[in-house]
XYZ file of C-alpha atoms in Angstrom:
575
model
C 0.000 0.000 0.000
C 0.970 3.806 -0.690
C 2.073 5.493 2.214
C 1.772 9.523 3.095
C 3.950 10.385 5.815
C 3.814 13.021 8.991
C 7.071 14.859 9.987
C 7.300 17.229 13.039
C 10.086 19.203 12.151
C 11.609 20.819 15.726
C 13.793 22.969 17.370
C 16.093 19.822 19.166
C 14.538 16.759 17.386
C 12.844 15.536 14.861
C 10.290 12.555 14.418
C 8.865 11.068 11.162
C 5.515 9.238 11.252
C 3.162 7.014 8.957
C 0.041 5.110 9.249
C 0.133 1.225 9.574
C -1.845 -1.305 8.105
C -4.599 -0.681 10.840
C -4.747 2.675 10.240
C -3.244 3.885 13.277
C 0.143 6.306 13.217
C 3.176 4.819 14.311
C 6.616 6.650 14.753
C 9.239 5.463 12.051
C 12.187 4.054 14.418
C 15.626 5.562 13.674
C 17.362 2.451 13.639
C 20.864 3.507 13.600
C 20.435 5.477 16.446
C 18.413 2.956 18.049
C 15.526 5.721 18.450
C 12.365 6.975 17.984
C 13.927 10.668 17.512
C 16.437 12.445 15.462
C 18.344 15.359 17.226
C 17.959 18.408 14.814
C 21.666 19.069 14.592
C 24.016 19.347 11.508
C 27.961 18.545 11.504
C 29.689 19.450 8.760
C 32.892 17.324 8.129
C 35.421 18.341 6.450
C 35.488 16.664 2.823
C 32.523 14.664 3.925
C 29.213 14.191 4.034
C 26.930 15.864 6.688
C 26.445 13.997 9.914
C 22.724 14.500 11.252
C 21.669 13.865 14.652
C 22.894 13.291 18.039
C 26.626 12.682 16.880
C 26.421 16.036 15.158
C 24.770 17.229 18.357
C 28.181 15.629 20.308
C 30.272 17.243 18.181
C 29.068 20.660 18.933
C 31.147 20.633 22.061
C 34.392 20.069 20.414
C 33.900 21.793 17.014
C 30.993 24.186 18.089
C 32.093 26.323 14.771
C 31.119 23.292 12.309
C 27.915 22.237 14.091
C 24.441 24.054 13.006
C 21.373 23.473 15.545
C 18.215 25.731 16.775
C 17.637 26.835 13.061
C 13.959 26.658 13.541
C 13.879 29.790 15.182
C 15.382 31.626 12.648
C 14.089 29.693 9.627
C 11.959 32.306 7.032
C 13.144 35.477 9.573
C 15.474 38.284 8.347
C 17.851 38.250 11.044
C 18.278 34.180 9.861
C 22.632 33.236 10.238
C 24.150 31.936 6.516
C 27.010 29.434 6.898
C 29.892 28.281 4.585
C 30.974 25.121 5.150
C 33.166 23.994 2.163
C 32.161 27.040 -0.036
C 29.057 26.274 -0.025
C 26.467 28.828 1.742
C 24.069 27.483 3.911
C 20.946 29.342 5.597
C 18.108 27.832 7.995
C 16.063 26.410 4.826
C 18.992 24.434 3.681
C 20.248 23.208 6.966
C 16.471 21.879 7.755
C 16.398 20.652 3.917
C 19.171 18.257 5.919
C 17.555 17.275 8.352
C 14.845 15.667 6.479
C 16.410 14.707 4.092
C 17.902 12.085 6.885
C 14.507 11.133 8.161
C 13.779 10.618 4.611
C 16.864 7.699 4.081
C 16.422 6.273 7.268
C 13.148 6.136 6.749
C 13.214 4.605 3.314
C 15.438 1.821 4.480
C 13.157 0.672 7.407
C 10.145 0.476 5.275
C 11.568 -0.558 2.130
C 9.412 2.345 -0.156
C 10.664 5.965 -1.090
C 9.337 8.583 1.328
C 7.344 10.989 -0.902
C 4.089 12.622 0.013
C 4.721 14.267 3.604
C 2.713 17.031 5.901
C 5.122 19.033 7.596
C 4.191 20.323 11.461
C 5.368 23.833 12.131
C 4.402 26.605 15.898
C 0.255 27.768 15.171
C 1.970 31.146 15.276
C 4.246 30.760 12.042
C 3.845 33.742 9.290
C 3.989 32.850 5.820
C 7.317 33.258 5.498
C 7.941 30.638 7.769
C 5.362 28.435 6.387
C 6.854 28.916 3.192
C 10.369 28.310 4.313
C 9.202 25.066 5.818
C 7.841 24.239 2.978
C 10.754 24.531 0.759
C 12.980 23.075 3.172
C 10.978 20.034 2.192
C 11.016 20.382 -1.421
C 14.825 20.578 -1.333
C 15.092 17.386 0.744
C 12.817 15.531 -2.341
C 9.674 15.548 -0.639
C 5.895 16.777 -2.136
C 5.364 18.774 0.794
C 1.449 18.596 0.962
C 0.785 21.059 3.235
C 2.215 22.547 6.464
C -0.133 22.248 9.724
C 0.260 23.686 13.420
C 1.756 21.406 15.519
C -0.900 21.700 18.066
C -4.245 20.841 15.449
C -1.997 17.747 14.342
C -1.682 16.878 18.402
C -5.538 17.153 18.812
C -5.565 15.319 16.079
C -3.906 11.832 17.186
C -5.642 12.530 20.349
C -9.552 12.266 19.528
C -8.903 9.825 16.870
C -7.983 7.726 19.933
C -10.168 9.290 22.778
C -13.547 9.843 20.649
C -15.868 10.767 22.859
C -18.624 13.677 23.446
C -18.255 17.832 22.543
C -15.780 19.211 24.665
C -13.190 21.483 24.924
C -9.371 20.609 24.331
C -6.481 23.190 25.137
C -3.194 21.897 23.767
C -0.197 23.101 25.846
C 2.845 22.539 23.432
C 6.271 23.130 24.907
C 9.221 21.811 22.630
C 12.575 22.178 22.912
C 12.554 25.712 20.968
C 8.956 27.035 20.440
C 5.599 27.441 22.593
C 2.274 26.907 21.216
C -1.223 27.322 23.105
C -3.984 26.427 21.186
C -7.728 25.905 22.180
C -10.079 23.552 20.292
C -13.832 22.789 19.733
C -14.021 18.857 19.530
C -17.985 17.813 18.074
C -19.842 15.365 17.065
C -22.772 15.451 15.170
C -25.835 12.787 15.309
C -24.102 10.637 12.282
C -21.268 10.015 14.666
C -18.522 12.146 12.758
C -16.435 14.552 14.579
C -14.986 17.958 13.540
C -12.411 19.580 15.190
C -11.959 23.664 14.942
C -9.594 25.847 16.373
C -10.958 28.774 18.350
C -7.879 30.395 19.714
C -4.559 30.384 19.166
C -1.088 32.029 20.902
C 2.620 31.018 21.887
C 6.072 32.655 21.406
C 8.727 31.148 18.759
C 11.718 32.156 20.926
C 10.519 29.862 24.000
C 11.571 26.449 24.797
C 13.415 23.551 26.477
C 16.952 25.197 25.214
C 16.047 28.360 27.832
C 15.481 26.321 30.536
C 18.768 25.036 29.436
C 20.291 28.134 29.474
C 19.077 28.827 32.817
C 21.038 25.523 33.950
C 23.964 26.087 32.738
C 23.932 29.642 34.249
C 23.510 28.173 37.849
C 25.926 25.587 37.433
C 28.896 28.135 35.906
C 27.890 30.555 39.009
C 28.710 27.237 41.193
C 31.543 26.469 39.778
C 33.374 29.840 39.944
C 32.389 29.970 43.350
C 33.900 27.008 44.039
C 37.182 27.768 42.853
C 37.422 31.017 43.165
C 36.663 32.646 39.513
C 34.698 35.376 38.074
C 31.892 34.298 35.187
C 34.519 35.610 32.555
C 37.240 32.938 33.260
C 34.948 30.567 31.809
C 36.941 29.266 28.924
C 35.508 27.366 25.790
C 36.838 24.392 27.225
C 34.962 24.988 30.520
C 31.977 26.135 28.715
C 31.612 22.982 26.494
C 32.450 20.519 29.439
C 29.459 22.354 31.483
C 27.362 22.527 28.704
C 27.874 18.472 28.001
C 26.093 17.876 31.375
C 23.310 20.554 31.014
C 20.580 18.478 28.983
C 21.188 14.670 30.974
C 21.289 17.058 34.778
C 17.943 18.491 33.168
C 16.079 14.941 32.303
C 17.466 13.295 35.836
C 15.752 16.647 38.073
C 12.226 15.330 36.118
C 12.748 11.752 38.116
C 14.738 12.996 41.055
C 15.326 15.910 43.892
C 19.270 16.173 43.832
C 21.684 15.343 40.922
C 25.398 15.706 41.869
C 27.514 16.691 38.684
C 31.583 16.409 38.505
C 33.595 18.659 36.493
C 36.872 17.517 35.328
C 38.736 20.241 34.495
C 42.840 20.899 34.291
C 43.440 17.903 36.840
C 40.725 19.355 39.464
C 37.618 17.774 40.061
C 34.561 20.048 41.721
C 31.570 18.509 42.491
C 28.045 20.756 41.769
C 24.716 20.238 43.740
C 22.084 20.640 42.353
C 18.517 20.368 43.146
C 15.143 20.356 41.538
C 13.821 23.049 43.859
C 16.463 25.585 43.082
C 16.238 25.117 39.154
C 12.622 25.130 39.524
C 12.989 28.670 41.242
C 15.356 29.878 38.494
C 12.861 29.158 35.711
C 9.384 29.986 37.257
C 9.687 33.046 35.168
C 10.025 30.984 32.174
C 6.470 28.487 33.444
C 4.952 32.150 34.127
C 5.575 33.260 30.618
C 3.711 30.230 29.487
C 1.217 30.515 31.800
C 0.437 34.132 30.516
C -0.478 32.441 27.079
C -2.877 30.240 29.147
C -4.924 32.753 30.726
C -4.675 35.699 27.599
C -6.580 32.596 25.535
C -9.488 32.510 28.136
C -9.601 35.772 28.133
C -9.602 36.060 24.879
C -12.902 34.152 24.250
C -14.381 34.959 27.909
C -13.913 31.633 29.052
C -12.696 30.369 32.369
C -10.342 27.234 33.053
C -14.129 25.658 33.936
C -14.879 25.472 30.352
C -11.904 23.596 29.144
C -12.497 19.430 29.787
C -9.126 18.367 28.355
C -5.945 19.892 28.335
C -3.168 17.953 26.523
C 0.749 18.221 27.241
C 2.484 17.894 24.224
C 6.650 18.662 23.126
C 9.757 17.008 25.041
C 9.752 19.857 27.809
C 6.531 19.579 29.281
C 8.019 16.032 30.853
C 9.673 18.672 33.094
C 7.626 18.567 37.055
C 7.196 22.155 37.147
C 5.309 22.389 33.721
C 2.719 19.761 34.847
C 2.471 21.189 38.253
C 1.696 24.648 36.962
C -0.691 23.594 33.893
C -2.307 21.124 36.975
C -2.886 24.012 39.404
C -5.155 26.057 36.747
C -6.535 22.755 35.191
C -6.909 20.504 38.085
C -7.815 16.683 37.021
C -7.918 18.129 33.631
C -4.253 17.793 32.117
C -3.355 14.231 30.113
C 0.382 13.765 29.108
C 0.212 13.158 25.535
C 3.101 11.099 23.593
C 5.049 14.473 24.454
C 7.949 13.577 21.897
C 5.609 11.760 19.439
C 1.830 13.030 19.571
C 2.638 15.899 16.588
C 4.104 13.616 14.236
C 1.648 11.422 14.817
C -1.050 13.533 14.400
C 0.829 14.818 10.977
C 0.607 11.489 9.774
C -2.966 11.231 10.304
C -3.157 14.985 8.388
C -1.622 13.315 5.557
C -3.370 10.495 5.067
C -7.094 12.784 4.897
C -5.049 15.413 2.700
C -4.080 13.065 0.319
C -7.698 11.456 -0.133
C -9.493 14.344 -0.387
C -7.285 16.065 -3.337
C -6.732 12.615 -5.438
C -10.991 12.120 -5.329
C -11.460 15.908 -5.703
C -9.421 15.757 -8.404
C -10.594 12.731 -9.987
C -14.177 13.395 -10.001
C -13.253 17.191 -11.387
C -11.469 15.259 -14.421
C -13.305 12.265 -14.860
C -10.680 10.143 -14.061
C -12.187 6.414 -13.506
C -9.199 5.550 -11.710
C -6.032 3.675 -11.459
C -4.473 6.607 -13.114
C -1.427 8.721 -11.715
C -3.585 12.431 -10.814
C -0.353 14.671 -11.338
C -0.627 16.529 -14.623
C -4.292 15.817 -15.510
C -7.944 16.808 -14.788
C -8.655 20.652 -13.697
C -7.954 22.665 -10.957
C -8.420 21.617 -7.650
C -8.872 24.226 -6.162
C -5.069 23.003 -3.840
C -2.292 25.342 -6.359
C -0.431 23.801 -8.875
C -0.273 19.871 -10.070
C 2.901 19.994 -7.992
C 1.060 19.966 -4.541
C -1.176 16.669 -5.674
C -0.396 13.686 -3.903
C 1.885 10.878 -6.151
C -1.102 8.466 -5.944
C -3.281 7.157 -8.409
C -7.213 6.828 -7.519
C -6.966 3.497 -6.492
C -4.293 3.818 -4.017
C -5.967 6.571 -2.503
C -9.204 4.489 -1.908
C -7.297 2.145 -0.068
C -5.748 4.785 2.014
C -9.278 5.803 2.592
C -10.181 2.431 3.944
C -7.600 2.553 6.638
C -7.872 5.932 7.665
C -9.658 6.183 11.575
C -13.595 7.493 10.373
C -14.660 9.215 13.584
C -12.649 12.398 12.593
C -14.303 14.018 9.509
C -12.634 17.459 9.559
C -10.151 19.144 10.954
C -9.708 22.926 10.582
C -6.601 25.449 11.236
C -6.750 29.079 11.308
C -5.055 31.884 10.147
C -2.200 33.071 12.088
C -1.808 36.360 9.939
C -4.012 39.150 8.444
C -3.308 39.477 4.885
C -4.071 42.173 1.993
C -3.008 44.525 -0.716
C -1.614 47.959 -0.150
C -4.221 50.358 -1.474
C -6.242 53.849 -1.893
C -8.899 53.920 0.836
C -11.786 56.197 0.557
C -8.992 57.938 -2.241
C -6.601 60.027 -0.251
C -5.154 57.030 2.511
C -2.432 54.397 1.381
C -3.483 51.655 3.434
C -3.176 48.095 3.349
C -6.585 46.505 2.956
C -6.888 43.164 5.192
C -8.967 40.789 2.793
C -8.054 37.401 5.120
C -7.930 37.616 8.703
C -6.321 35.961 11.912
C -9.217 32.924 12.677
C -10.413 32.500 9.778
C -10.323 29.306 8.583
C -7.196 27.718 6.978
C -7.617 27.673 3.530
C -9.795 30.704 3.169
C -9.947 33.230 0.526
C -11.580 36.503 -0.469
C -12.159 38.780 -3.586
C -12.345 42.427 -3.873
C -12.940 44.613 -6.715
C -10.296 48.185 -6.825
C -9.900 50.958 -9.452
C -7.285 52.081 -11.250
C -6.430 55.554 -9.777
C -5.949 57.530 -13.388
C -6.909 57.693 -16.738
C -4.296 55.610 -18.959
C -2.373 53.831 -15.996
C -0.184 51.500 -17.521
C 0.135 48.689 -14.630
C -1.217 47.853 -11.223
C 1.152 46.916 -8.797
C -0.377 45.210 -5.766
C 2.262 45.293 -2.761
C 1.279 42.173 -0.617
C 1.152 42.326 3.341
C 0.987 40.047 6.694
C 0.230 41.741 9.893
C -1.922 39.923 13.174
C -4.853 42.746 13.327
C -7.775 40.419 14.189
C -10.615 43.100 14.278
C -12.562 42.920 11.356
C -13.505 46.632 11.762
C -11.159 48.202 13.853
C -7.999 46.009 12.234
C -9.484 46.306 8.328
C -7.366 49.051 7.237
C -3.452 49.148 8.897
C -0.629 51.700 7.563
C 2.267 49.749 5.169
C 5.620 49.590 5.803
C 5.810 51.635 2.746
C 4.445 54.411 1.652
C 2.908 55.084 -1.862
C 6.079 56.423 -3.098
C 8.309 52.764 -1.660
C 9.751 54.805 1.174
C 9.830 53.291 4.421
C 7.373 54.741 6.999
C 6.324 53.392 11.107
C 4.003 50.710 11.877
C 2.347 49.941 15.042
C 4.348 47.317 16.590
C 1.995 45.897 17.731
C 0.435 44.427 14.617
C 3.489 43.230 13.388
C 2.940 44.433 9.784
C 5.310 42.631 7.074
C 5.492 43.626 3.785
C 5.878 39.719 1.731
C 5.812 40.868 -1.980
C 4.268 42.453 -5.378
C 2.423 41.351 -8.133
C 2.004 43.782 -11.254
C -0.585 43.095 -13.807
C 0.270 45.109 -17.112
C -3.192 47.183 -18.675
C -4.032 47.851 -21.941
C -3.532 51.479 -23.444
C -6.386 53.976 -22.980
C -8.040 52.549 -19.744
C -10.025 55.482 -18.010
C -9.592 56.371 -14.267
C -11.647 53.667 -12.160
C -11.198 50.784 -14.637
C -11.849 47.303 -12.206
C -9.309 45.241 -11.368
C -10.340 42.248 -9.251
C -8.141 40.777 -6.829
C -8.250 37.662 -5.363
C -6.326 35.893 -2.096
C -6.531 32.281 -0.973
C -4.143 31.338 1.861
C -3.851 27.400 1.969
C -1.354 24.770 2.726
C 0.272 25.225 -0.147
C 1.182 29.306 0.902
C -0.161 32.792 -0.005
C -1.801 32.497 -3.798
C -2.212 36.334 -5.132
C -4.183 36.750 -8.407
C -5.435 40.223 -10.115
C -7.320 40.292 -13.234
C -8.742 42.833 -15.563
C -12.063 41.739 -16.037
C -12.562 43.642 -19.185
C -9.878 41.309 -20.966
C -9.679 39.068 -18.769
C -5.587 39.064 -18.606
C -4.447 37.747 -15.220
C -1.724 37.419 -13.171
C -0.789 35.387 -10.326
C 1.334 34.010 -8.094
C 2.075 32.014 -4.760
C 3.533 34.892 -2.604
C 7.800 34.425 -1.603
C 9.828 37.050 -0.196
C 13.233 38.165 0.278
C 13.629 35.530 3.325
C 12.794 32.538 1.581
C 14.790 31.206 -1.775
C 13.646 32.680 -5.407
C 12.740 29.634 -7.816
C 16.370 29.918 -9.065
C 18.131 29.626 -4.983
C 15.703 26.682 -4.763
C 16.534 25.104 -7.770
C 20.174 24.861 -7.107
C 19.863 23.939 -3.682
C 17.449 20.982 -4.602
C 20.702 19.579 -7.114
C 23.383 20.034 -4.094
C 21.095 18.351 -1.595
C 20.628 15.707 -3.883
C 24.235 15.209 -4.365
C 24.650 14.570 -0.625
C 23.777 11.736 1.916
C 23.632 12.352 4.782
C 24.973 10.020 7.740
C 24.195 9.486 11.768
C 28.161 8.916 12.220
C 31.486 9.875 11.224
C-alpha cells in the first residue's frame, strides 16, 4: 500500500511518522540510532558528508564552529545566520532541507518504499514566510510537501482519533525544545457520529523552549563552579563552557525523576563537584512556566472563558516532561491535564493529516477530471482548487481508496486558522495608502476573499499590488493598517503591535487607454500550499498570479540549485 507520511520538524529533534496497516500512526524508528527521535543538529565534516543527529549534536562541544542546531527559530526570519561550510552557503532552509532529508533515508530503508508525500508540522503562530520556508525546506530534501499544519491541530488530532468521545473542549499546551504553542479547540460530534475539530484560539512565542530552561542551567551551574574555585563568570573558557554545557541536557532529564543530581567537572586535573537540586532550578525558571502561563490565561480571556470550560488539556513537546510544567498547567486545570506522547503526539497527528489530505485532493481531483481511476492524478484533470499539479499527492485513484479504507472514520474534519491578516496595499476612501486586510487571523485555513479596486488615473499603464501580513484580528477596527511603505516605496512606522510585514508584489500590465476607475479584481486564498495572489482585468480578462515568496525565503532559481546540491549529498548518523 501507498504510504503519506507526517514529519514534526523541531527545534532539538525531529520525528517522522506514517500510518500502519490498521490505520493507526506509528513513529518510524531511527534504527541507527536505536531511536524513535532524530536530534535536529548538523555537523559538517570536512570533505565529507553531513552527519545529522545526536553525533552532530556531540560534536558541537568540540567543534561548536562546524555544528548548526536551533535553526527553527530563525528559519523564514530576516535576522536568519548563513554558513559556509566547504564554499558552499548554507541558511536555515537548507540546513532543515538536511535534516529531512535524513529522516527521509532512514526512513526509506526501514520500510523498504521511497518517502514521498509528507505534511510538515510547524508553531500555530508561524507567518507565511515561515510556512513557506518550511515548505521549501521540504522540497529541497525531495519531498511533495502537501501542506504545512500547526503542531498543536496535528496533536488534537492523534488525540480524539484515539479518545472519541462527546463535545468538549481541548487546550493543547505545546512546549518543545525551541517554540511554545497554546492552542484551544472545539471537539464535536454530530448525530451521524462524525467529529470535527476547529480551532478557536490560538497564541505562543517562537523564541521559547526547552533550550532556555537550558540556558538557565547552565547559568547556575557556571555561578557554582566559579564559586567554588574562586573565579569570576569571565574565566569561563571554551573548554569549561563545552564541558558544562555536556552535562546541562542529561542534569535536566534526571531533576524530572529525582530531587538532587550531583555533577563532577573535570577540568585541568581538578575535580569540583556541583549540587544541584530540583527546587532551586525550579525557582530559576518559574519566570520561564509564568511566561507560558500568561499564554494560558490571555486565551481565556480572549474568548471569555474560564479554566471551567476547558475538559481536556493535553501536554504535548519534550519539555513539558519537566515537574514544574505539569504542576503549573495542573494548578489552573486541576484533574484536567493528560500527558500526551510528548515527543511523538505531533508527528503522529501529521501522519494522520496526511493520510485525509491526500484522499481528499486525489478524489477531488478525480471526479473534477473524470478520471475512472487507477491513473497517476499529477498533470491531468482541472484545478483543484489546492495550487499547482505539484502539490497533488503521487497516488493514483486506487491507491488513494485504499488509504481511505484505513484511515480512523470518527474524525471528519479538521480545521486550522489563520495566524496572519493578509491584503493589498491600497487607496482607501482615495486620499489614505493603506493596506486593505482581505483574510484575517481565525479564519479558517484555507480561506480566501475577492475584492474589486480601481485604477487611480486615466491611462495607468500597470497595477502593482504590494502584498502584506500583519496579526490585526478586528474585522472593523484592524481592516485598514498603515504599510511599511508608503505610496512612493519609502519606508514609513508601523504599530508594533500588529506586526505588519510587507511579503511581496504582483504587477498586472493594462491595456492602453483605460479610463480612471477601470476594475481590477483581486483575489487571495491562503492554503497549505502558501499565499496564492491573483489580479485580473475583467474587461480582458488578462491575469496574473502568483504564490507569494519574499526576500527571506529562496527565489525559484536559490531553490533550484539547492534541490541539485542536496541531492548530491547523503547524509549520515556517524562519522
Amino acid at each position: 500500500m501507498a504510504k503519506v507520511y507526517g514529519i514534526d520538524l523541531g527545534t532539538t529533534y525531529s520525528v517522522i511518522a506514517t500510518l500502519n496497516e490498521n490505520g493507526m500512526p506509528e513513529v518510524i524508528e531511527n534504527y541507527e540510532e536505536d531511536s524513535r527521535t532524530l536530534a535536529s543538529a548538523v555537523y559538517f565534516q570536512e570533505g565529507g558528508d553531513p552527519v545529522v543527529g545526536e553525533a552532530a549534536k556531540a560534536q558541537a562541544e568540540i567543534e561548536p564552529e562546524r555544528v548548526v542546531q536551533f535553526v527553527k527559530r530563525e528559519i523564514g526570519k530576516p535576522d536568519a545566520t548563513v554558513r559556509n561550510f566547504e564554499g558552499v552557503d548554507y541558511d536555515p532552509i537548507d540546513i532543515s532541507s538536511l535534516i529531512l532529508k535524513r529522516m527521509k533515508e532512514y526512513a526509506e530503508v526501514q520500510g523498504n518504499d521511497e518517502v514521498k508525500d509528507v505534511v510538515i508540522t510547524c508553531p500555530a503562530y508561524f507567518g507565511n514566510e515561515e510556512r513557506t520556508a518550511t515548505k521549501q525546506a521540504g522540497q529541497i530534501a525531495g519531498l511533495n510537501v502537501l501542506g504545512i499544519v500547526n503542531e498543536p491541530t496535528a496533536a488534537a488530532l492523534n488525540y480524539c482519533c484515539r479518545e472519541f468521545g462527546e463535545n468538549r473542549k481541548i487546550m493543547v499546551y505545546d512546549l518543545g525544545g525551541g517554540t511554545f504553542d497554546i492552542t484551544l479547540f472545539d471537539f464535536c460530534v454530530d448525530d451521524d457520529g462524525k467529529a470535527t475539530i476547529d480551532v478557536i484560539d490560538s497564541g505562543g512565542n517562537d523564541r521559547l523552549g526547552g533550550i532556555d530552561w537550558d540556558a538557565r542551567l547552565y547559568d547556575y551551574i557556571c555561578e557554582q563552579y566559579c564559586n567554588e574555585n574562586g573565579l569570576s563568570p569571565d574565566g569561563i573558557t571554551p573548554e569549561l563552557r563545552a564541558i558544562i554545557m555536556r552535562q546541562v541536557e542529561g542534569t535536566k532529564k534526571l531533576l524530572s525523576k529525582k530531587a538532587n543530581h550531583s555533577i563532577n567537572i573535570s577540568y585541568e586535573g581538578d575535580v569540583s563537584r556541583i549540587e544541584v537540586s530540583a527546587e532551586v532550578f525550579k525557582e530559576r525558571t518559574q519566570d520561564l512556566v509564568e511566561m507560558t502561563m500568561d499564554f494560558v490565561r490571555q486565551i481565556l480571556e480572549n474568548n471569555s472563558m474560564s479554566a471551567d470550560d476547558v475538559n481536556v488539556v493535553l501536554l504535548v513537546g519534550g519539555s513539558t516532561r519537566m515537574p514544574m510544567i505539569k504542576e503549573a498547567v495542573e494548578s489552573m486545570f486541576p484533574g484536567k491535564v493528560r500527558v500526551e506522547d510528548p515527543d511523538l503526539a505531533v508527528a503522529k497527528g501529521a501522519a494522520l493529516k496526511a493520510a485525509i489530505e491526500c484522499v481528499e485532493r486525489v478524489m477531488e481531483k478525480s471526479q473534477k477530471s473524470g478520471n475512472g481511476g487507477g491513473e497517476p492524478t499529477n498533470g491531468e484533470g482541472g484545478d483543484t482548487g489546492y495550487g499547482s499539479d505539484e502539490d497533488m499527492p503521487s497516488f493514483t485513484q486506487e491507491e488513494a481508496e485504499q488509504l481511505q479504507k484505513i484511515i480512523p472514520q470518527k474524525v471528519s474534519t479538521v480545521s486550522d486558522k489563520l495566524s496572519r491578516s493578509f491584503g493589498p496595499a491600497v487607496w482607501v476612501e482615495g486620499n489614505r495608502f493603506m493596506v486593505d486586510n482581505l483574510l484575517f487571523v481565525g479564519d479558517d485555513s484555507p480561506s480566501e476573499a475577492t475584492e474589486t479596486y480601481g485604477t487611480m488615473a486615466d491611462n495607468q499603464a500597470f497595477v502593482k499590488l504590494t502584498v502584506y501580513e500583519n496579526v490585526g484580528k478586528d474585522k472593523v477596527n484592524d481592516k485598514h493598517v498603515t504599510p511599511t511603505y508608503d505610496e512612493n516605496g519609502d519606508e514609513q512606522y508601523t504599530d508594533p503591535a500588529l506586526k505588519v510585514k510587507k511579503l511581496g508584489e504582483v504587477t498586472l500590465e493594462l491595456p492602453p487607454g483605460i479610463p480612471k476607475g477601470s476594475p481590477i479584481k483581486v483575489f487571495f486564498r491562503c492554503s497549505a500550499i502558501g499565499l496564492e495572489v491573483k489580479a485580473t482585468n475583467p474587461d480582458t480578462n488578462e491575469t496574473v498570479e502568483t504564490v507569494i515568496t519574499s526576500e527571506n525565503t529562496k527565489t525559484q532559481e536559490e531553490m533550484n540549485e539547492a534541490i541539485k546540491h542536496v541531492a548530491s549529498l547523503k547524509t549520515s548518523s556517524d562519522f
